[in-house]
Short mmCIF file of C-alpha atoms in Angstrom, two decimals:
data_model
loop_
_atom_site.label_atom_id
_atom_site.label_comp_id
_atom_site.label_asym_id
_atom_site.label_seq_id
_atom_site.Cartn_x
_atom_site.Cartn_y
_atom_site.Cartn_z
CA MET A 1 249.93 42.05 178.06
CA LEU A 2 252.06 45.18 177.89
CA THR A 3 250.18 48.36 177.02
CA ALA A 4 251.92 51.61 176.22
CA ILE A 5 250.04 54.89 176.66
CA SER A 6 251.40 58.08 175.14
CA ALA A 7 250.05 61.63 175.20
CA PRO A 8 251.26 65.17 175.87
CA PRO A 9 251.10 66.45 179.46
CA GLY A 10 247.59 67.22 180.66
CA SER A 11 245.85 64.82 178.26
CA GLY A 12 244.47 62.55 180.99
CA LYS A 13 247.01 59.68 180.90
CA SER A 14 247.23 59.27 184.67
CA LEU A 15 243.48 59.73 185.03
CA TRP A 16 242.87 56.94 182.53
CA CYS A 17 245.19 54.68 184.54
CA VAL A 18 243.41 55.54 187.77
CA GLU A 19 240.12 54.56 186.15
CA LEU A 20 241.72 51.27 185.07
CA LEU A 21 242.95 50.61 188.60
CA GLU A 22 239.59 51.45 190.15
CA THR A 23 237.76 49.19 187.69
CA THR A 24 240.19 46.30 188.23
CA VAL A 25 239.93 46.51 192.01
CA ARG A 26 236.15 46.46 191.79
CA LYS A 27 235.99 43.51 189.37
CA ASN A 28 238.92 41.48 190.75
CA PRO A 29 239.59 42.45 194.37
CA ASN A 30 241.98 39.52 194.96
CA ARG A 31 244.48 40.53 192.30
CA MET A 32 247.76 42.14 193.27
CA ILE A 33 247.89 45.66 191.82
CA PHE A 34 250.87 48.02 191.94
CA THR A 35 251.47 51.56 190.67
CA ASN A 36 253.85 54.46 191.12
CA ILE A 37 251.21 57.16 190.47
CA ILE A 38 251.85 59.94 192.96
CA GLY A 39 249.43 60.04 195.87
CA ILE A 40 247.45 56.95 194.86
CA ASN A 41 244.94 56.09 197.58
CA ILE A 42 242.63 53.49 196.06
CA PRO A 43 242.00 50.64 198.51
CA GLY A 44 243.55 47.46 197.13
CA VAL A 45 246.26 49.26 195.10
CA LEU A 46 249.81 49.08 196.49
CA PRO A 47 252.23 51.95 195.82
CA ILE A 48 255.73 51.37 194.51
CA THR A 49 258.75 53.67 194.31
CA SER A 50 261.55 53.88 191.82
CA SER A 51 264.68 55.96 191.30
CA THR A 52 267.70 55.90 189.06
CA ASN A 53 270.00 54.46 191.75
CA ASN A 54 267.31 52.07 193.00
CA PRO A 55 264.98 51.34 190.06
CA PHE A 56 261.81 49.32 190.38
CA ASP A 57 262.05 45.68 189.25
CA TRP A 58 258.75 44.14 188.20
CA ARG A 59 260.30 40.66 188.43
CA ASP A 60 260.28 40.91 192.22
CA LEU A 61 256.45 41.02 192.31
CA PRO A 62 254.07 38.03 192.48
CA ASP A 63 253.11 36.39 189.22
CA GLY A 64 249.82 37.59 187.71
CA SER A 65 250.12 41.11 189.07
CA LEU A 66 248.87 44.27 187.38
CA ILE A 67 251.52 46.99 187.21
CA VAL A 68 250.87 50.59 186.12
CA PHE A 69 254.11 52.54 185.80
CA ASP A 70 253.70 56.26 185.22
CA GLU A 71 256.39 58.30 183.44
CA ALA A 72 258.07 55.13 182.16
CA HIS A 73 260.71 57.09 180.27
CA GLU A 74 262.25 58.02 183.63
CA HIS A 75 263.01 54.37 184.42
CA PRO A 76 266.60 53.57 183.31
CA ALA A 77 265.54 50.14 182.03
CA PHE A 78 262.72 51.55 179.90
CA SER A 79 264.23 54.81 178.69
CA LYS A 80 265.96 55.22 175.36
CA THR A 81 268.29 57.77 176.96
CA ASP A 82 271.20 56.49 179.06
CA LEU A 83 270.09 57.42 182.55
CA LEU A 84 272.86 55.32 184.17
CA LYS A 85 275.82 57.38 183.02
CA ASN A 86 276.11 58.89 186.51
CA TYR A 87 275.11 55.71 188.31
CA GLN A 88 277.17 54.78 191.37
CA LEU A 89 277.46 51.54 193.27
CA PRO A 90 275.89 51.45 196.70
CA ARG A 91 278.00 53.09 199.36
CA TYR A 92 278.76 49.91 201.25
CA ILE A 93 280.16 48.29 198.11
CA ASN A 94 282.32 51.29 197.33
CA GLU A 95 283.56 51.21 200.92
CA LEU A 96 284.79 47.65 200.43
CA TYR A 97 286.93 48.65 197.48
CA ASN A 98 288.16 51.78 199.22
CA ASN A 99 289.24 49.66 202.19
CA GLN A 100 291.29 47.52 199.84
CA VAL A 101 293.08 50.62 198.56
CA THR A 102 293.72 51.78 202.13
CA LYS A 103 295.29 48.42 203.01
CA ILE A 104 297.56 48.62 199.98
CA LEU A 105 298.76 52.06 200.97
CA ASP A 106 299.32 50.90 204.57
CA TYR A 107 300.84 47.55 203.59
CA ALA A 108 303.96 47.93 205.72
CA ASN A 109 301.93 48.22 208.93
CA LEU A 110 299.62 45.27 208.25
CA PRO A 111 299.94 42.03 210.13
CA THR A 112 301.50 39.19 208.20
CA PRO A 113 298.22 37.28 207.67
CA LEU A 114 296.55 40.37 206.17
CA LYS A 115 299.56 40.96 203.91
CA ILE A 116 299.36 37.41 202.59
CA ASP A 117 295.58 37.65 202.06
CA LEU A 118 295.86 41.02 200.28
CA LEU A 119 298.59 39.85 197.90
CA ASN A 120 296.86 36.54 197.09
CA LYS A 121 293.50 38.27 196.52
CA HIS A 122 294.94 40.53 193.85
CA GLY A 123 297.17 37.87 192.24
CA PHE A 124 300.49 39.32 193.33
CA VAL A 125 303.27 36.79 192.63
CA TYR A 126 306.18 36.66 195.07
CA THR A 127 308.81 34.16 196.22
CA GLU A 128 309.27 35.71 199.61
CA LEU A 129 306.69 37.83 201.42
CA PRO A 130 307.84 41.40 201.03
CA LEU A 131 307.93 43.53 204.10
CA SER A 132 306.92 46.59 202.07
CA LEU A 133 305.71 47.38 198.56
CA LYS A 134 307.41 49.45 195.99
CA VAL A 135 305.56 52.43 194.51
CA LYS A 136 305.05 50.66 191.19
CA GLU A 137 303.74 47.59 192.96
CA GLN A 138 301.32 49.72 194.98
CA GLU A 139 300.02 51.44 191.84
CA GLN A 140 299.49 48.07 190.14
CA LEU A 141 297.53 46.71 193.07
CA ILE A 142 295.41 49.87 193.35
CA GLN A 143 294.66 49.69 189.62
CA ASN A 144 293.51 46.12 190.04
CA VAL A 145 291.13 47.20 192.81
CA ARG A 146 289.70 50.03 190.71
CA ASN A 147 289.23 47.69 187.75
CA LEU A 148 287.29 45.30 189.93
CA GLN A 149 285.19 48.20 191.15
CA LYS A 150 284.50 49.30 187.57
CA VAL A 151 283.50 45.77 186.56
CA ALA A 152 281.10 45.66 189.49
CA LEU A 153 279.60 48.97 188.37
CA GLU A 154 279.06 47.76 184.80
CA ARG A 155 277.56 44.53 186.08
CA ALA A 156 275.14 46.52 188.25
CA LYS A 157 274.10 48.63 185.23
CA GLU A 158 273.50 45.52 183.16
CA ASP A 159 271.36 44.08 185.91
CA ILE A 160 269.21 47.21 185.80
CA LEU A 161 268.91 47.11 182.00
CA ASP A 162 267.83 43.48 182.24
CA ILE A 163 264.63 44.74 183.87
CA GLY A 164 263.59 46.15 180.50
CA ARG A 165 265.01 43.30 178.44
CA ALA A 166 263.01 40.78 180.45
CA LEU A 167 259.72 42.42 179.43
CA THR A 168 259.58 40.06 176.46
CA MET A 169 258.92 37.26 178.99
CA HIS A 170 256.26 39.00 181.08
CA ARG A 171 253.33 37.08 179.58
CA HIS A 172 254.83 33.76 180.66
CA PHE A 173 254.27 34.80 184.26
CA GLY A 174 250.82 36.37 183.84
CA PHE A 175 251.84 39.99 184.30
CA ASP A 176 249.79 42.87 182.87
CA ILE A 177 251.97 45.96 182.58
CA VAL A 178 250.93 49.48 181.59
CA LEU A 179 253.70 51.93 180.77
CA VAL A 180 252.77 55.61 180.53
CA THR A 181 254.95 58.10 178.68
CA GLN A 182 254.69 61.43 176.91
CA LYS A 183 256.14 60.17 173.64
CA PRO A 184 256.85 56.60 172.52
CA ASP A 185 260.15 57.68 171.02
CA LEU A 186 261.44 58.09 174.60
CA LEU A 187 261.23 54.31 175.17
CA ASN A 188 263.97 51.88 174.17
CA SER A 189 263.72 49.13 171.58
CA PHE A 190 263.18 46.34 174.14
CA VAL A 191 260.05 48.00 175.48
CA LYS A 192 258.72 48.65 171.97
CA ALA A 193 259.30 45.03 170.98
CA ALA A 194 257.33 43.77 173.99
CA THR A 195 254.39 46.15 173.50
CA SER A 196 251.20 44.51 172.21
CA GLU A 197 248.88 47.54 172.48
CA HIS A 198 249.51 51.24 172.05
CA LEU A 199 246.96 53.83 173.12
CA ILE A 200 247.35 57.45 171.99
CA LEU A 201 245.32 60.13 173.79
CA ARG A 202 244.57 63.52 172.28
CA ARG A 203 242.78 66.21 174.27
CA LEU A 204 241.11 68.85 172.10
CA PHE A 205 240.91 72.54 173.07
CA LYS A 206 241.26 71.81 176.83
CA MET A 207 237.85 70.19 176.91
CA GLN A 208 237.06 67.60 179.58
CA LEU A 209 237.46 64.74 177.14
CA ALA A 210 240.06 63.01 175.02
CA ILE A 211 240.05 60.89 171.89
CA ILE A 212 241.73 57.51 172.39
CA TYR A 213 243.28 55.84 169.33
CA SER A 214 244.19 52.16 169.60
CA TYR A 215 247.03 50.38 167.74
CA SER A 216 248.45 46.87 167.87
CA GLU A 217 252.06 48.08 168.05
CA ILE A 218 254.07 51.16 168.94
CA GLN A 219 253.57 54.21 166.71
CA ASP A 220 256.68 56.37 166.84
CA SER A 221 254.85 59.40 165.39
CA PHE A 222 251.26 60.58 165.24
CA GLY A 223 249.71 62.42 162.28
CA ASN A 224 246.90 62.22 159.76
CA ALA A 225 248.19 58.97 158.28
CA THR A 226 248.60 57.41 161.73
CA ARG A 227 245.14 58.56 162.77
CA LYS A 228 243.56 56.87 159.74
CA ASN A 229 245.39 53.59 160.46
CA ALA A 230 244.02 53.24 164.00
CA LEU A 231 242.34 49.93 164.78
CA SER A 232 239.67 51.79 166.72
CA TRP A 233 239.02 55.10 168.41
CA LYS A 234 236.61 56.43 171.00
CA ILE A 235 235.77 59.60 172.85
CA TRP A 236 236.57 59.33 176.55
CA PHE A 237 235.09 61.84 178.99
CA PHE A 238 237.13 62.64 182.09
CA PRO A 239 235.62 61.02 185.22
CA LYS A 240 236.01 63.90 187.65
CA ARG A 241 235.09 61.66 190.58
CA LEU A 242 238.53 59.99 190.32
CA PHE A 243 240.61 63.12 190.88
CA LYS A 244 240.44 62.50 194.60
CA TYR A 245 242.32 59.20 194.30
CA TYR A 246 245.67 60.66 193.22
CA ILE A 247 247.69 63.85 192.93
CA SER A 248 247.64 65.16 189.39
CA ALA A 249 250.02 67.70 187.93
CA GLU A 250 246.95 69.35 186.42
CA GLN A 251 243.47 69.08 187.90
CA HIS A 252 241.92 69.70 184.48
CA THR A 253 240.31 72.96 185.58
CA ALA A 254 241.33 74.82 182.43
CA LYS A 255 238.40 76.25 180.53
CA ALA A 256 237.65 74.89 177.10
CA SER A 257 238.58 77.28 174.30
CA LEU A 258 237.01 76.27 171.01
CA PRO A 259 238.41 78.34 168.09
CA TRP A 260 236.00 80.50 166.10
CA GLY A 261 236.83 78.49 163.02
CA LEU A 262 234.98 75.58 164.63
CA LYS A 263 232.44 77.54 166.67
CA ILE A 264 230.70 78.96 163.59
CA PRO A 265 230.12 75.57 161.86
CA VAL A 266 228.97 74.08 165.15
CA LEU A 267 226.50 76.92 165.73
CA LEU A 268 225.20 76.65 162.17
CA PHE A 269 224.78 72.92 162.59
CA LEU A 270 222.86 73.37 165.84
CA CYS A 271 220.64 76.02 164.23
CA LEU A 272 219.94 73.66 161.35
CA ILE A 273 218.95 70.90 163.76
CA VAL A 274 216.62 73.24 165.67
CA TYR A 275 215.05 74.55 162.47
CA SER A 276 214.56 71.05 161.07
CA GLY A 277 212.95 69.92 164.30
CA TYR A 278 210.68 72.96 164.32
CA ARG A 279 209.57 72.34 160.74
CA ALA A 280 208.99 68.68 161.44
CA TYR A 281 206.98 69.55 164.56
CA SER A 282 204.98 72.19 162.69
CA SER A 283 204.17 69.87 159.81
CA GLU A 284 203.14 67.15 162.21
CA PHE A 285 200.78 69.30 164.25
CA GLY A 286 199.34 71.46 161.47
CA PHE A 287 201.05 74.85 161.72
CA PHE A 288 202.50 74.63 158.21
CA LYS A 289 200.54 71.71 156.87
CA ASN A 290 200.32 71.82 153.07
CA SER A 291 197.23 71.25 150.99
CA ALA A 292 198.17 67.68 150.19
CA GLN A 293 198.40 66.84 153.88
CA ALA A 294 195.12 68.63 154.58
CA GLU A 295 193.42 66.71 151.81
CA THR A 296 194.81 63.47 153.17
CA VAL A 297 193.55 64.28 156.64
CA SER A 298 190.08 65.24 155.37
CA THR A 299 189.90 62.08 153.31
CA SER A 300 190.97 59.89 156.18
CA SER A 301 188.42 61.58 158.47
CA ALA A 302 185.48 60.74 156.20
CA SER A 303 182.74 58.66 157.73
CA PRO A 304 182.58 54.90 157.09
CA GLN A 305 179.19 55.31 155.32
CA GLN A 306 180.67 57.73 152.79
CA THR A 307 183.60 55.44 152.18
CA LYS A 308 181.27 52.49 151.61
CA ALA A 309 179.11 54.48 149.17
CA GLN A 310 182.12 55.57 147.19
CA THR A 311 183.32 51.98 147.05
CA GLN A 312 179.97 50.83 145.61
CA GLN A 313 179.97 53.58 142.96
CA GLN A 314 183.42 52.75 141.67
CA PRO A 315 182.41 49.59 139.68
CA GLN A 316 179.47 51.44 138.04
CA GLN A 317 181.65 54.37 137.05
CA GLN A 318 184.28 52.01 135.69
CA GLN A 319 181.63 50.21 133.55
CA ILE A 320 180.34 53.52 132.12
CA GLN A 321 183.88 54.63 131.40
CA ASP A 322 184.60 51.37 129.54
CA LEU A 323 181.47 51.79 127.35
CA SER A 324 182.47 55.38 126.63
CA ASN A 325 185.88 54.29 125.39
CA ILE A 326 184.38 51.51 123.23
CA CYS A 327 181.36 53.28 121.74
CA ARG A 328 183.25 56.43 120.77
CA LYS A 329 185.02 54.38 118.11
CA ALA A 330 183.32 54.47 114.67
CA VAL A 331 183.42 50.69 114.18
CA ASN A 332 181.34 50.13 117.35
CA ILE A 333 178.60 52.73 116.86
CA GLU A 334 175.99 50.31 115.46
CA THR A 335 176.51 47.57 118.01
CA PRO A 336 173.50 46.92 120.31
CA GLU A 337 175.42 47.88 123.41
CA CYS A 338 176.56 51.21 121.98
CA THR A 339 173.12 51.96 120.51
CA LYS A 340 171.57 51.48 123.94
CA TRP A 341 174.35 53.54 125.49
CA PHE A 342 173.71 56.50 123.15
CA ASP A 343 169.95 56.29 123.78
CA ASP A 344 170.48 56.36 127.53
CA ILE A 345 172.64 59.44 127.19
CA SER A 346 170.03 61.23 125.09
CA LYS A 347 167.14 60.31 127.38
CA GLY A 348 169.01 61.19 130.53
CA GLY A 349 170.21 64.54 129.27
CA LEU A 350 173.79 63.47 129.68
CA SER A 351 176.86 64.63 127.80
CA VAL A 352 180.25 63.15 127.01
CA SER A 353 183.36 65.23 127.58
CA SER A 354 186.43 65.22 125.36
CA ALA A 355 188.08 62.94 127.91
CA GLY A 356 185.27 60.40 127.52
CA GLU A 357 183.62 61.10 130.86
CA VAL A 358 179.82 60.93 131.01
CA LYS A 359 178.35 63.79 133.02
CA LYS A 360 174.91 65.23 133.64
CA TYR A 361 174.40 69.00 133.82
CA VAL A 362 171.18 70.16 135.47
CA TYR A 363 170.06 73.75 135.18
CA ASP A 364 168.45 75.05 138.39
CA PRO A 365 166.27 78.15 137.69
CA SER A 366 166.60 79.24 141.31
CA LYS A 367 170.38 79.36 140.94
CA PRO A 368 170.95 80.75 137.47
CA TYR A 369 174.49 81.82 138.18
CA ASP A 370 175.58 78.38 139.40
CA PHE A 371 175.30 76.92 135.91
CA GLU A 372 178.63 77.36 134.15
CA TYR A 373 178.97 77.27 130.41
CA VAL A 374 181.71 74.87 129.33
CA PRO A 375 181.87 74.58 125.54
CA GLU A 376 183.40 71.09 125.67
CA GLU A 377 180.71 69.81 128.01
CA VAL A 378 177.46 71.62 126.91
CA ASN A 379 175.87 72.38 123.52
CA PRO A 380 174.23 75.83 124.02
CA ASN A 381 171.30 77.12 121.97
CA ASP A 382 172.44 80.73 122.06
CA PHE A 383 175.31 82.94 123.18
CA PRO A 384 175.76 86.64 124.01
CA ARG A 385 175.61 88.81 120.87
CA MET A 386 175.68 92.57 120.41
CA SER A 387 172.08 93.75 120.02
CA GLY A 388 172.18 97.44 120.91
CA VAL A 389 174.09 100.46 122.21
CA ILE A 390 173.30 102.77 125.11
CA LYS A 391 174.92 106.02 126.14
CA LEU A 392 175.64 106.50 129.81
CA SER A 393 175.32 109.83 131.64
CA SER A 394 179.09 110.07 131.52
CA GLY A 395 178.87 110.06 127.72
CA LYS A 396 180.41 106.63 127.36
CA LEU A 397 178.93 104.27 124.75
CA VAL A 398 178.33 100.71 125.96
CA ALA A 399 177.15 97.72 123.92
CA VAL A 400 174.42 95.45 125.29
CA ASP A 401 173.54 91.86 124.43
CA GLN A 402 170.11 90.46 123.62
CA GLN A 403 169.33 90.29 127.36
CA GLY A 404 170.33 93.89 128.02
CA ASN A 405 173.60 93.06 129.80
CA TYR A 406 176.54 95.38 129.31
CA MET A 407 179.24 94.08 126.98
CA LEU A 408 182.21 96.03 128.30
CA SER A 409 184.61 94.15 126.08
CA VAL A 410 183.15 95.86 122.95
CA SER A 411 185.05 99.03 122.05
CA GLU A 412 183.41 102.46 121.64
CA LYS A 413 184.52 102.44 118.01
CA ASP A 414 182.30 99.43 117.33
CA CYS A 415 179.48 101.11 119.25
CA ARG A 416 179.69 104.16 116.94
CA ARG A 417 179.64 101.91 113.89
CA TRP A 418 176.46 100.34 115.25
CA LEU A 419 174.87 103.78 115.67
CA ASP A 420 175.94 104.70 112.15
CA GLY A 421 173.84 101.82 110.86
CA TYR A 422 176.46 99.16 110.32
CA ARG A 423 175.27 95.73 111.52
CA PRO A 424 177.39 92.56 111.77
CA PHE A 425 175.88 89.75 109.72
CA ASN A 426 173.92 87.24 111.81
CA TYR A 427 175.28 83.84 110.83
CA PHE A 428 173.17 82.10 113.45
CA ALA A 429 169.67 83.24 112.40
CA GLN A 430 167.11 80.43 111.94
CA GLY A 431 164.25 81.12 109.48
CA ASN A 432 162.59 84.40 108.45
CA SER A 433 160.85 84.89 111.75
CA SER A 434 164.07 84.88 113.64
CA THR A 435 165.62 87.21 111.11
CA ASN A 436 162.71 89.64 111.27
CA GLN A 437 162.65 89.51 115.03
CA SER A 438 166.36 90.16 115.20
CA HIS A 439 165.98 93.00 112.70
CA SER A 440 163.23 94.62 114.74
CA ASN A 441 165.28 94.27 117.90
CA GLN A 442 168.23 95.86 116.21
CA GLN A 443 166.09 98.80 115.10
CA SER A 444 164.63 99.23 118.53
CA THR A 445 168.04 99.31 120.16
CA GLU A 446 169.26 102.08 117.87
CA ARG A 447 167.93 104.60 120.32
CA VAL A 448 170.55 106.06 122.56
CA SER A 449 169.97 106.36 126.30
CA THR A 450 170.88 109.80 127.53
CA SER A 451 170.83 108.91 131.23
CA GLU A 452 172.53 106.11 133.11
CA PRO A 453 169.99 103.68 134.59
CA GLU A 454 170.03 102.92 138.25
CA ASN A 455 170.30 99.18 137.62
CA GLN A 456 173.06 98.46 135.21
CA ASN A 457 171.52 95.08 134.34
CA THR A 458 168.23 96.59 132.93
CA GLU A 459 166.98 94.53 129.98
CA THR A 460 166.94 96.18 126.53
CA SER A 461 163.86 94.37 125.29
CA SER A 462 161.84 97.57 125.92
CA LEU A 463 164.18 99.57 123.77
#
C-alpha cells in the first residue's frame, strides 16, 4: 500500500514516520525496512540515500519491504516539478563521447584500424578510406556523436522517471511505501494515481499534538469541506521519547500559544465543569440538600416497625375513605352501611372535612393553645365577640371579648360608639336567659378602665 502524508513543516510528519518504523520493527523484526530520514538510528531500520543525479530506486530493494521516503517532492521521479532539467550523464559516459570527438578531430593521426572503426561506427560512407577528413565531414561526425550523447541523456532521464511510474505495480511485489511531503500538489500524477491512503496532519497553536485526517485518495487542497469529508480523524500526541531516534528540523520545543478567543471559552467551560461537580458533590453529601431530599432521607431512615404499622393502617384508611365518598351522596344516606357510618362518627366525636377525610379532634385542657379552630373541620359553639371597652393608661380605647381578651382589630371609632350606648345586635343569642345575661355583661363592661392592667389578658367578667 502506498500512503501519502502531507503537512506544513513542523507538524510532526517525520515523527509520525519514526513511530511507524519503531512499531513495525517491534512487531515484525524480520521485515526489511528502509528510510531516508536524516539521522535515523533505530535498530533494524536501514538508511538509504538519494540525490537528483543518483535517485533512489525502490525496485532495487527486496520484495515485501517497508519504505519510508521523507521529502518525496525532492525525488525527481515523484516530484511534479522537472528536477532533471540540469541532469547530466555520469562522467565516465560523457568521457566516452568526448573521446569520440577527440578522435574525429585527430583523424589524420589515427592508425588505419582506428580510422576504419571510427567511420563505420558513425555510418560514414566511403569508397576509399580517406587519409583526412574535410571540415564539413568532421562537423557531421561530431554532430552524430553529440546526438548519441543527447539520446543517452534522455534515456537516462526516462529511466529515472520510470521509478515513479512503476509505483502502480508496487502492490504486486508486497511493498509498503510511505511518501512524506509538505503539500500533495508537489507530487506528480503517477504518484497520486498509486496512492491508496492520504493522511493530513494539522498542528494547532504549536501544541504537542496534531489532528490526523484520513482519506482514501489524494486531496489536492485542505479546507472546511475537505475536513468534513474525512473518513476518520484522531488526535495524535507527540511521543517525545522518539526524538532521540532521528535528527529533526524542529525539536518541537516551541511553547503553545492558544489565542484569547479560545482561552476564554475553554476557561468558562472548565469553570462550569468545576461548579457542576461541586454542586453535585454538595447535593450528594448534604451541604445544599433540598427539603425534598431531606424528606426522602428521613422517610428512608424510618424504623421497620414504623413502616410495618403504616402499611397495616393503609387498608383501614382506604376503607374509611371509600365509605366517606359513598355516604356523602344523598341517595346513599339511608343505606344500613351509611347509617352505621354516621352513627360511628357521632359517637366517636369525629368530623368529616370538605375533602371527605374523617378526622378526630381532641381538646386537651392542659394544652389549650394547641387546639386550632378550623371552620371546615370543627363546629364551634361560640366565637369571639365584642363585649366591652377598656381605656388604657395611654388613653387608647381597646375592645375586649367575652373572655376579656383584647380585640386589637376593632377600631377606636367602634369603641367610642360602644361607650355612647350603641350595641351591635346579637344574632346568636339563645333564649331569654342568654339575652339577659349578655345584656347584663354589656352593661357591666360599660365602665372604662382608667389604668392599664399589669396582665393584658385579665378577664372582664368582673367588670
